[in-house]
PDB file of C-alpha atoms in Angstrom:
ATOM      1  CA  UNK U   1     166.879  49.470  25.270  1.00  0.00           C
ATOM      2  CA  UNK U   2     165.377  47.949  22.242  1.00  0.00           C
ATOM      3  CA  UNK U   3     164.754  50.797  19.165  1.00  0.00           C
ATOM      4  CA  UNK U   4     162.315  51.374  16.152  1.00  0.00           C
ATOM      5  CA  UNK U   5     163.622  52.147  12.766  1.00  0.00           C
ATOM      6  CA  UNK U   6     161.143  53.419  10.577  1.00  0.00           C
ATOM      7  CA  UNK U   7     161.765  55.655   7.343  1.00  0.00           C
ATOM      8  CA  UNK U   8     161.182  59.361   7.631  1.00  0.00           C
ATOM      9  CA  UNK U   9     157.993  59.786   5.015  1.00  0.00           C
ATOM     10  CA  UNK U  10     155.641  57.723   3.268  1.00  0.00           C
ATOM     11  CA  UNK U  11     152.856  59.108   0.509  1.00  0.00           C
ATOM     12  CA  UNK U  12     149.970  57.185  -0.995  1.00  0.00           C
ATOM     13  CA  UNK U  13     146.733  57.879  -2.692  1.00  0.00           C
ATOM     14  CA  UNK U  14     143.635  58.090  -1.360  1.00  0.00           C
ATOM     15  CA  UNK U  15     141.842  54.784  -1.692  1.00  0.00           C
ATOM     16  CA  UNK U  16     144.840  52.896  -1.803  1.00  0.00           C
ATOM     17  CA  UNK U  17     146.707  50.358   0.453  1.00  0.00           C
ATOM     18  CA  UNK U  18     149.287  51.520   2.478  1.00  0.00           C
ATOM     19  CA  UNK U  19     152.358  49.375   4.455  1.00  0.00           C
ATOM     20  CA  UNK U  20     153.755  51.102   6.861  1.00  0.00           C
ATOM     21  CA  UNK U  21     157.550  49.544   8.029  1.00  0.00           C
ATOM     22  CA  UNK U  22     159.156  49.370  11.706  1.00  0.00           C
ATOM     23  CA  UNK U  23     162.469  47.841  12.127  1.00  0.00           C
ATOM     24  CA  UNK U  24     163.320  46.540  15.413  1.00  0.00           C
ATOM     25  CA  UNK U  25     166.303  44.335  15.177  1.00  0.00           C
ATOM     26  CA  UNK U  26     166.836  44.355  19.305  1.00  0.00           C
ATOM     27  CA  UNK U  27     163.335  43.643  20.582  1.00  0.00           C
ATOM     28  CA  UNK U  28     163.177  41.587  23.699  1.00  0.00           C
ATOM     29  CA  UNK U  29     160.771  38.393  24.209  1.00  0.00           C
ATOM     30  CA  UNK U  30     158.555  40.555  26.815  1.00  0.00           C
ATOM     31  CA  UNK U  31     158.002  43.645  24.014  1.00  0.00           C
ATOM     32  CA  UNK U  32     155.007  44.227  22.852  1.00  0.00           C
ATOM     33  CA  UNK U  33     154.886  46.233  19.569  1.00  0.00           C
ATOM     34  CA  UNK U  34     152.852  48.890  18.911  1.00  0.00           C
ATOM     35  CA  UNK U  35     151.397  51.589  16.961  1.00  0.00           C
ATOM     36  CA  UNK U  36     150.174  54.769  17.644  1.00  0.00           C
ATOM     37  CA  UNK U  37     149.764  57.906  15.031  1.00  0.00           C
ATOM     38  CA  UNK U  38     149.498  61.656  15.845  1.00  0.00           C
ATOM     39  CA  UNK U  39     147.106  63.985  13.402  1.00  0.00           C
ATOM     40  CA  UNK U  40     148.027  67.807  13.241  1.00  0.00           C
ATOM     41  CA  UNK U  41     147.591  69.458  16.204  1.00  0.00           C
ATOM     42  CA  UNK U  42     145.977  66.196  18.405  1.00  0.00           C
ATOM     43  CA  UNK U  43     147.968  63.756  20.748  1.00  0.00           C
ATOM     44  CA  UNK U  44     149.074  60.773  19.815  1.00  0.00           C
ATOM     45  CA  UNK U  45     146.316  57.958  19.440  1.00  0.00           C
ATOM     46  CA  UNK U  46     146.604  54.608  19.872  1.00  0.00           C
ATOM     47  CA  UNK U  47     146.119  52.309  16.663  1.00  0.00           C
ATOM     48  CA  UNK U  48     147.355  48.555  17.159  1.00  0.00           C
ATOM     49  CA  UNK U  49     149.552  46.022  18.947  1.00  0.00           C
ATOM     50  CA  UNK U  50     150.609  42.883  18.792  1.00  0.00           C
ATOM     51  CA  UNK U  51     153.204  40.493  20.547  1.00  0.00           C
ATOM     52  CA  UNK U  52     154.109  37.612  17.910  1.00  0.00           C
ATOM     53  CA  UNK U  53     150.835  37.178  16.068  1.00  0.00           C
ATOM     54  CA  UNK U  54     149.332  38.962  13.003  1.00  0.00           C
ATOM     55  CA  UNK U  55     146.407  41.639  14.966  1.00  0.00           C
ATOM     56  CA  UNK U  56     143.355  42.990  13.528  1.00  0.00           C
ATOM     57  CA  UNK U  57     141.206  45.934  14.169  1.00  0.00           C
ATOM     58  CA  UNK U  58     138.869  48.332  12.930  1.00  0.00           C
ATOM     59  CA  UNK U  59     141.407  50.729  11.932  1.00  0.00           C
ATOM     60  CA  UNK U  60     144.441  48.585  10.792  1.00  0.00           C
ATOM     61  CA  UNK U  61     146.329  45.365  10.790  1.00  0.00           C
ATOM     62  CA  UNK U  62     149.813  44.285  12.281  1.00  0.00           C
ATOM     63  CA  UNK U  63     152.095  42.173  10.756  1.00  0.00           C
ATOM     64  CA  UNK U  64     154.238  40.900  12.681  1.00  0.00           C
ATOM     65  CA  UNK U  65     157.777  38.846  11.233  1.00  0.00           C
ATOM     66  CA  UNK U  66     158.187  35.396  12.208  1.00  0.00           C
ATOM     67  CA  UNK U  67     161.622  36.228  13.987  1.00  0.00           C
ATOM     68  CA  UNK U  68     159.519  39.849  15.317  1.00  0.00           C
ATOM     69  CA  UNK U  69     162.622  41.603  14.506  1.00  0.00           C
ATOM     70  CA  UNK U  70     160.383  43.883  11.559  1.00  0.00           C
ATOM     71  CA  UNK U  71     156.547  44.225  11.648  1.00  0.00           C
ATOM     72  CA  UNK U  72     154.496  46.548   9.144  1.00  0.00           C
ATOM     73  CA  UNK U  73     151.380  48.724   9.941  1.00  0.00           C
ATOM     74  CA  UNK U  74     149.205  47.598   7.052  1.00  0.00           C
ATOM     75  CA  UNK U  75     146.191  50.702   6.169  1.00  0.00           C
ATOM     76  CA  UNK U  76     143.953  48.842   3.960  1.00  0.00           C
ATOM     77  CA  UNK U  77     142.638  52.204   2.034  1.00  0.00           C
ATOM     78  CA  UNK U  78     144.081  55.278   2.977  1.00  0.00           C
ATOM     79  CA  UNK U  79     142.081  58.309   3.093  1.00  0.00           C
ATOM     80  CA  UNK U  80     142.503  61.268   3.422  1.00  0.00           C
ATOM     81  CA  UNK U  81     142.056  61.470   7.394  1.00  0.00           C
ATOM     82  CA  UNK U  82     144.767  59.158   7.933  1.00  0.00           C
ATOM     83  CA  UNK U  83     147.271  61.906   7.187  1.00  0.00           C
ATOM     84  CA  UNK U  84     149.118  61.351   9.880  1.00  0.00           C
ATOM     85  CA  UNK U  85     152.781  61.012  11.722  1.00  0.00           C
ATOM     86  CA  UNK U  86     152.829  56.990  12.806  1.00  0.00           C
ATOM     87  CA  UNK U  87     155.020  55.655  15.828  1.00  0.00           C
ATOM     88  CA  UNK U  88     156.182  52.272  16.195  1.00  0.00           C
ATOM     89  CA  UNK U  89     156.613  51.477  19.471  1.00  0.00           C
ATOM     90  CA  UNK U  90     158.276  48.647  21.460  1.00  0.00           C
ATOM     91  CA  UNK U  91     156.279  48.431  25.244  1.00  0.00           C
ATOM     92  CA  UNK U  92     157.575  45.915  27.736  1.00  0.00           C
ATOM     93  CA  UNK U  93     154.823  44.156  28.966  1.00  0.00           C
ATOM     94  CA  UNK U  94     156.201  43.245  32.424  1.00  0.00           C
ATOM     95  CA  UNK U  95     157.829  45.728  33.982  1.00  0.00           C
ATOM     96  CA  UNK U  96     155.795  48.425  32.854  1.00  0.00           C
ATOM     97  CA  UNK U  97     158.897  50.373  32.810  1.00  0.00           C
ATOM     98  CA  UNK U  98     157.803  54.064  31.007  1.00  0.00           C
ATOM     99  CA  UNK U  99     161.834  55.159  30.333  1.00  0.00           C
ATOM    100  CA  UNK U 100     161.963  52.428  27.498  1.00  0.00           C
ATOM    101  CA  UNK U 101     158.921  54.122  25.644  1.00  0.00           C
ATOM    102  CA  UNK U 102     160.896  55.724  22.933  1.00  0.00           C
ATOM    103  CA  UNK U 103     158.603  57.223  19.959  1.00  0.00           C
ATOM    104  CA  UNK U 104     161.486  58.325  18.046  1.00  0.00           C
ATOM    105  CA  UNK U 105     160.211  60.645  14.926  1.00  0.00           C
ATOM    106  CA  UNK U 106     158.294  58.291  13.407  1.00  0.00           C
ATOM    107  CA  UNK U 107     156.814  58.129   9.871  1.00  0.00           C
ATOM    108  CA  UNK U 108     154.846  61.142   8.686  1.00  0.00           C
ATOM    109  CA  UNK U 109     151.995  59.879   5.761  1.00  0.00           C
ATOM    110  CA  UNK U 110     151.067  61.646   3.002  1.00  0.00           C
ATOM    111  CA  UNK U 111     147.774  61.216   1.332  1.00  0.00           C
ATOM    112  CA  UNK U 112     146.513  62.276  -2.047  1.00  0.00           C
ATOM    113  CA  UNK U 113     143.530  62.232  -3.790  1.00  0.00           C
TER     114      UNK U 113
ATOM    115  CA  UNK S   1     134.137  64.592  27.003  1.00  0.00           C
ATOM    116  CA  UNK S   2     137.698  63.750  27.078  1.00  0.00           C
ATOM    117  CA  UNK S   3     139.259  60.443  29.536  1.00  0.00           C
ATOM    118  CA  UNK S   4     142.616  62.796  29.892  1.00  0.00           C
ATOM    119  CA  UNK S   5     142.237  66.818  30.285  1.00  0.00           C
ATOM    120  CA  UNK S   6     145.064  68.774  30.121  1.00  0.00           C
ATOM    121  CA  UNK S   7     144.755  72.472  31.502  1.00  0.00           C
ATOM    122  CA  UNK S   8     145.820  74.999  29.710  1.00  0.00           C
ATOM    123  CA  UNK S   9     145.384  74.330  26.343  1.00  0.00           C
ATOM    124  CA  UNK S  10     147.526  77.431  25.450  1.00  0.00           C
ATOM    125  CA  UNK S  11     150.075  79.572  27.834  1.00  0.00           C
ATOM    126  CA  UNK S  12     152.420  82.021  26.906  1.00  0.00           C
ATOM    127  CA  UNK S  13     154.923  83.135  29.723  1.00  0.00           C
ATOM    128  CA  UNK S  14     157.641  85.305  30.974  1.00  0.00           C
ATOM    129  CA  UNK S  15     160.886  83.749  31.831  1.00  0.00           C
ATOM    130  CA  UNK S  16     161.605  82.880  35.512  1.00  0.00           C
ATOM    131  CA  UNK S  17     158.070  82.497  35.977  1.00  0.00           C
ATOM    132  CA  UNK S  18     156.805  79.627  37.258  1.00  0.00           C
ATOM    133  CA  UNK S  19     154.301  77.650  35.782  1.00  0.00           C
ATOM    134  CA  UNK S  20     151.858  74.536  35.841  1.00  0.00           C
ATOM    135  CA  UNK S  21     150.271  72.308  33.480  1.00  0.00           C
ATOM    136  CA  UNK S  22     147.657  70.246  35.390  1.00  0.00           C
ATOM    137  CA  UNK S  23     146.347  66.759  34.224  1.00  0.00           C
ATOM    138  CA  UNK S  24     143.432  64.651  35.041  1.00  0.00           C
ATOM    139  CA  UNK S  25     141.787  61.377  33.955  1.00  0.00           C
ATOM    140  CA  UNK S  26     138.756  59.682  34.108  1.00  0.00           C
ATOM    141  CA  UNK S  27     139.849  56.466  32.799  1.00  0.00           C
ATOM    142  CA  UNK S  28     140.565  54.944  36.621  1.00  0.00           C
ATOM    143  CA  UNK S  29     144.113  54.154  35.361  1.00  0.00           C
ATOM    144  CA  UNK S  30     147.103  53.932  37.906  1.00  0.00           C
ATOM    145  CA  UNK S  31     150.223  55.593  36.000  1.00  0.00           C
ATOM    146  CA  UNK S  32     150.302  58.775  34.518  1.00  0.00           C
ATOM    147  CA  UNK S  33     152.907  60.517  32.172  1.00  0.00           C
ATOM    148  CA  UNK S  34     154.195  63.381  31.244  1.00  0.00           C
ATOM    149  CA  UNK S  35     155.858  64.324  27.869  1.00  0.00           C
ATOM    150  CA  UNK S  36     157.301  67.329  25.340  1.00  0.00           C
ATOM    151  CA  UNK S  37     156.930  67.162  22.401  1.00  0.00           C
ATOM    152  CA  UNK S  38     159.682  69.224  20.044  1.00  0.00           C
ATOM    153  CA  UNK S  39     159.683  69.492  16.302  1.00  0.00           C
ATOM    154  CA  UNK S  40     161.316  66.785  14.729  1.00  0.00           C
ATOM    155  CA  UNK S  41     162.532  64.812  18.083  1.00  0.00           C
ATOM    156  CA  UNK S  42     159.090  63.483  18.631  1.00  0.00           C
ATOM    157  CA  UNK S  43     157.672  62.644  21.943  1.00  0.00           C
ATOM    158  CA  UNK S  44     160.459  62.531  25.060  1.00  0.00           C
ATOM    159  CA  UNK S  45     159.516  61.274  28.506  1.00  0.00           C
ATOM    160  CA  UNK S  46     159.843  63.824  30.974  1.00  0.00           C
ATOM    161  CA  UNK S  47     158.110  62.165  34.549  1.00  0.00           C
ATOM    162  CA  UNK S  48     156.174  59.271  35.212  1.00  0.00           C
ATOM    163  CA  UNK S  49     154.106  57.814  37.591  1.00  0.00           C
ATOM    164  CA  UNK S  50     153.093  54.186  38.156  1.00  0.00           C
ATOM    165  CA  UNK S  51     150.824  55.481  41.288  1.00  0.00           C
ATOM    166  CA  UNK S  52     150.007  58.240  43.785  1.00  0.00           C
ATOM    167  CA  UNK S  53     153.345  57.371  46.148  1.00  0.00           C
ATOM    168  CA  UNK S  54     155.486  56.533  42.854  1.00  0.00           C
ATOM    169  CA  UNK S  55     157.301  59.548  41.251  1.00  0.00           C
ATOM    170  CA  UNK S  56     160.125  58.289  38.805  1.00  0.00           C
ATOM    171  CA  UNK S  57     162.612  60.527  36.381  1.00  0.00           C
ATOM    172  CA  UNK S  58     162.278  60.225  32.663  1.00  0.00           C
ATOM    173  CA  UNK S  59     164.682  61.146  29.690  1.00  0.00           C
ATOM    174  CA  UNK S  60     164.430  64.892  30.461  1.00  0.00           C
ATOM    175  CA  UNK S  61     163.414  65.747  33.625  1.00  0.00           C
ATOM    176  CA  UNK S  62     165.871  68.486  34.602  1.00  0.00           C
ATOM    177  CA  UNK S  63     164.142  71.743  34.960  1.00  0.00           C
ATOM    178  CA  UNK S  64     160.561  70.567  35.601  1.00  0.00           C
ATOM    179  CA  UNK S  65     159.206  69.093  38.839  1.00  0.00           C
ATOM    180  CA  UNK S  66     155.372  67.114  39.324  1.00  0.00           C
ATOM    181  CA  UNK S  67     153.192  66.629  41.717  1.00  0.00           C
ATOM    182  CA  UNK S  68     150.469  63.418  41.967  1.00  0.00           C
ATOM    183  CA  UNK S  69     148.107  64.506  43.785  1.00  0.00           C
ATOM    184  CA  UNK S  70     145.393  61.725  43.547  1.00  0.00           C
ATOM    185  CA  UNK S  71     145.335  58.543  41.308  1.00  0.00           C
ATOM    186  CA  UNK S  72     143.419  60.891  38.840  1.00  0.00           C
ATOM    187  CA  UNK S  73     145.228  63.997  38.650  1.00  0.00           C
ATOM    188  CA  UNK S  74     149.080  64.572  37.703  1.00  0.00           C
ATOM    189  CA  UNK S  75     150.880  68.295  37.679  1.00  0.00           C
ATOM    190  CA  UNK S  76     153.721  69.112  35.670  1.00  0.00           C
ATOM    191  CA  UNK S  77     155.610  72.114  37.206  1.00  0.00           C
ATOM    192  CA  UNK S  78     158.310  74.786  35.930  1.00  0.00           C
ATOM    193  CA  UNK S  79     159.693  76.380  38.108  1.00  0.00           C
ATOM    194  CA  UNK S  80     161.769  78.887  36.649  1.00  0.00           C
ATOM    195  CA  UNK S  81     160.426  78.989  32.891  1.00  0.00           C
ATOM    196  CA  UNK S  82     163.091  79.528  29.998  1.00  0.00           C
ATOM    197  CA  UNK S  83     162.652  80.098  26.246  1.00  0.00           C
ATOM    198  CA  UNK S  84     163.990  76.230  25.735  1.00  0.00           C
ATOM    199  CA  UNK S  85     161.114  74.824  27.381  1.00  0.00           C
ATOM    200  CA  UNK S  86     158.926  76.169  24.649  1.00  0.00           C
ATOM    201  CA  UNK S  87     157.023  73.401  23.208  1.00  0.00           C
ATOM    202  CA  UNK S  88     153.896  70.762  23.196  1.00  0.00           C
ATOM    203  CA  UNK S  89     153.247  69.113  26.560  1.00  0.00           C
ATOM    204  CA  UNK S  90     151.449  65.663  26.457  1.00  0.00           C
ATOM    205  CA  UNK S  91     149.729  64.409  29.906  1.00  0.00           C
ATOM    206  CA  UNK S  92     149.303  60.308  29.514  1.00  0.00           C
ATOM    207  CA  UNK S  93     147.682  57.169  31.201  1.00  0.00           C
ATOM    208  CA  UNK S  94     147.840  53.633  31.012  1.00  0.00           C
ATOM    209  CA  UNK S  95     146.474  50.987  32.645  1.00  0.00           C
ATOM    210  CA  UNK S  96     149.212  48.227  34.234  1.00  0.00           C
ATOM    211  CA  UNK S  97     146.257  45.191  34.027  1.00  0.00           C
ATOM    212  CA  UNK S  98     145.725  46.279  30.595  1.00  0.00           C
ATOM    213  CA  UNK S  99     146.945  43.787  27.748  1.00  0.00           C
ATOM    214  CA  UNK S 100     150.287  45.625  26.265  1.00  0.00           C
ATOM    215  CA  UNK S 101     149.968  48.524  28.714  1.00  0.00           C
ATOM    216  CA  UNK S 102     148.240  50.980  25.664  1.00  0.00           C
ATOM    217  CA  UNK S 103     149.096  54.518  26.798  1.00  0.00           C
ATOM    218  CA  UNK S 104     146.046  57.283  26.442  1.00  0.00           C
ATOM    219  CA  UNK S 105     147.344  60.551  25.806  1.00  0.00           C
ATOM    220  CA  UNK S 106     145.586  64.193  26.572  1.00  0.00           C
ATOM    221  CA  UNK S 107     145.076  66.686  23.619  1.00  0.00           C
ATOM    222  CA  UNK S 108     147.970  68.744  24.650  1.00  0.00           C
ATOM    223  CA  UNK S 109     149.620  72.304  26.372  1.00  0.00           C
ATOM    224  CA  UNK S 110     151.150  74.199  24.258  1.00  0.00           C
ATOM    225  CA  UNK S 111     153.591  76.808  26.340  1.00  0.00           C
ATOM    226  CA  UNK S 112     155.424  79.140  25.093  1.00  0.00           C
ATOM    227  CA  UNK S 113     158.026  81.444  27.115  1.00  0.00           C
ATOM    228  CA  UNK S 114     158.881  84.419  26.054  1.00  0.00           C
TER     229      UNK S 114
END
């Protein structure tokens, strides 16, 4: 099953850009890659995906490497609410199959004022 | 009000007792998961569900047993508790027609068994 790399802690300062790193060296054609973060004491919460192309949304962008081996979760200024532990997630799109859903321990995202 | 509720929020427990966490969802999704969550070995799968006559195994499923009773509510059971199930317990959803299959997670059980 294809795995996420991603390092163990990130900080930034509050108003600041932050790019978040996922390394997935194995992914398969049919993966989609995603992003989801977890905020003390709440589930995990979806924030983005993406298949090959760069992705927009209200709360972040994907970038997404040309080969899709690497993508980065890009927070365009940090605040303090986006403290945070951030999965990068590989999902395959067509069998659905929920055993290759592997959060790992994902990045945990400091934020200072 | 929340698309997944989990119920209880909090339980503490004796060991050998059994024990359920119950999960339901209003989002009219099809599969339903269930996951611990550990200190520093972030989420692991423990059932699944892709609909009401669909039970499947996950990474850790020894110990624990479910129950889908409709397409909207999905039991996690313990039979016999012990102290190394202690931990957060995530009910999910997601949506097979749904573009990347996004997974929508409750707010969490914590158990503890004592």
């Amino acid at each position: 099953d294809a795995k996420t790399t991603q390092p163990n802690s990130m900080e930034s300062n509050e108003e600041e850009p932050v790019h978040l790193p996922c390394n997935h060296s194995t992914i398969s054609g049919t993966d989609y890659i995603h992003w989801y973060r977890q905020l003390p004491s709440q589930g995990p919460e979806y924030v983005i995906h993406g298949l090959t192309s760069n992705v927009n949304n209200r709360m972040a962008s994907l970038a997404i490497a040309e080969d899709r081996k690497s993508s980065t979760l890009i927070l365009h200024r940090a605040t303090l609410r986006d403290a945070a532990v951030y999965y990068c997630i590989l999902r395959d799109f067509y069998t659905g199959t929920a055993s290759k859903l592997t959060f790992g321990t994902g990045t945990r995202l400091q934020v200072t004022l | 009000d929340a698309d997944v509720t989990q119920t209880p929020r909090n339980r503490i427990t004796k060991t050998g007792k059994r024990i359920m966490l119950e999960c339901s969802q209003t989002k009219g999704h099809d599969r339903m998961y269930w996951y611990r969550q550990d200190p520093g070995l972030g989420l692991r799968l423990i059932y699944y569900s892709f609909d009401v006559k669909d039970i499947n195994k996950g990474e850790i499923s020894d110990g624990y047993s479910v129950s889908r009773q409709a397409q909207a509510k999905f039991s996690l059971s313990l039979e016999s508790a012990i102290p190394n199930q202690t931990a957060l317990y995530f009910c999910a959803t997601s949506d097979r027609t749904e573009d990347g299959n996004t997974i929508y997670f409750g707010e969490g059980s914590w158990l503890t068994v004592v």
